[in-house]
Amino acid sequence: MAEKQQALDAIEKYRLELEALSDAIWEHPQVGYQETYAANAFCRFLEKSGFRVEKNLAGIPTAFCASYGSGAPVIGLLGEFDALPGMSQKANCFQKSAVEEDAPGHGCGHNLLGVGALSAALAVKTYLGSGHSGTVKFYGCPAEEGGSGKVFLAKAGVFNDLDAALTWHPGDTNNVSCSTNLANCQICYHFKGKASHAAISPELGRSALDAVELMNVGIQFLREHIPTGCRVHYAITNAGGNAPAIVQERADVLYLMRAPQLTTVRELMERVNEVARGAAIMTGTTVESEFIKATSNIIVNQTLGRLLQKNLEKLGTASYDDRDLAFAQKMVDTLEQKDPYFAQLVDKIADPEQKKRLLPYLERPIYDVVLPYPETVSQSLASSDVGDVSWVCPVAQISTSTMPGGVPMHSWQMVAVGKSDMAKKGMLQAGKVLASTAIDLYELPEVLQAAKAEHMERTGGTPYCSPIPDGVEPRKT
Ligand SMILES: [Zn+2]
Ligand SMILES: [Zn+2]
């Protein structure tokens, strides 16, 4: 289809600008809800390119939505741009070395994620601009890392008019995701006791730190009696100070609970709340729970997934040259241990011939091969705020190779490769696959209908219900 090719050519036309934007965001890493540099740079680019830009989306200063076209169908593209705290690292450097100690860095490749999705939006705009009906919406979604940005956006209803949404994540593999993940919620328990001299008048004191410790012990016993697949993690965020001679008046512990279904997370949360109350009773202290954030599990959509796969196979991986391969090998050599994700995906393939074909790629510095679409939905143990969008409309996502094979997420190596040629090639290839798939959705209403029917079936017709209670505000990381 000539029009589709023309649309994809738009990505090549903007290549240098897009690459410069990704680099600029890498150079100005900002953590959740503070990504003013990236949000402003995206909005400027989108306005200049002819999109209608709505800023301050859902009252969040760094959230925005850029639209082009009119009428149905409405296809969304989700972009992220937040960095991770403490992950500062020099680009194209083969040892751990911060640009600025303790400063943030792009440890999850979200500079690429945002710009890759933007490049898809530009291509779709070119297609719609040549006289096709339909709307494209590019969402600037802040605070994916620990801030649940999309959950607050979904609660405000900003995705409600979408017929489908597409996104991607930088990685070391070229594949379509076909796994659901864990819903989660995060609650901070604030214990309050009474300070006193720990030697002279301990009987007058009530220790908030004792309460935190007893709560944690209680949770260790609870673990045996929670459903398989659940996870409970905690961090003591306030141990009550560093003076052992003072009975600790205040102490706080932050709990993160995960389960395959949101309903199970809610049940788990109630039981953890009871343990907190028990710890308070035992120690004569009081406890207040503060709801921080939550995300829903992902609803997989295989109809959309297979369409993405078709386009990924047609377009293939990016063309990595010898320089990219040499660069990647040098970075792989810095790893003590390779991330096993690619090996695990290959291992799950049932067809022995396919497996045999793919195994040699394990030794390559870049996994430059498209993986087959998995036949079954698997369960990932991570969580993502894309989950909440997937409850509102059909969603599917891909990964492309933006980093050498075996580089783990959230590692200094991932930050170090974020401005490399291979990363940019992977980023724009992702943009092309997303754009190509979006164009198919405008052209093939029957596929979009099938995706919606699948969505209805998988959610059981249950309308989206935000996991975040009313009154909870987005919190800066
Ligand atoms: Zn991440
Ligand atoms: Zn990420």
PDB file of C-alpha atoms in Angstrom, residues 195-203 205 243-248:
ATOM      1  CA  ALA A 195       8.467   9.196  73.246  1.00  0.00           C
ATOM      2  CA  SER A 196      10.190   8.698  76.579  1.00  0.00           C
ATOM      3  CA  HIS A 197      13.641   8.015  78.018  1.00  0.00           C
ATOM      4  CA  ALA A 198      14.326   4.409  77.081  1.00  0.00           C
ATOM      5  CA  ALA A 199      16.292   3.712  80.311  1.00  0.00           C
ATOM      6  CA  ILE A 200      14.739   5.983  82.974  1.00  0.00           C
ATOM      7  CA  SER A 201      11.052   5.762  82.025  1.00  0.00           C
ATOM      8  CA  PRO A 202      10.520   3.051  79.401  1.00  0.00           C
ATOM      9  CA  GLU A 203       7.102   2.269  80.917  1.00  0.00           C
ATOM     10  CA  GLY A 205       6.944   5.106  76.193  1.00  0.00           C
ATOM     11  CA  ALA A 243      18.752   7.716  68.989  1.00  0.00           C
ATOM     12  CA  PRO A 244      18.317   4.355  70.760  1.00  0.00           C
ATOM     13  CA  ALA A 245      17.821   6.088  74.121  1.00  0.00           C
ATOM     14  CA  ILE A 246      14.545   7.631  72.932  1.00  0.00           C
ATOM     15  CA  VAL A 247      11.496   5.436  72.527  1.00  0.00           C
ATOM     16  CA  GLN A 248      10.549   6.028  68.912  1.00  0.00           C
TER      17      GLN A 248
END
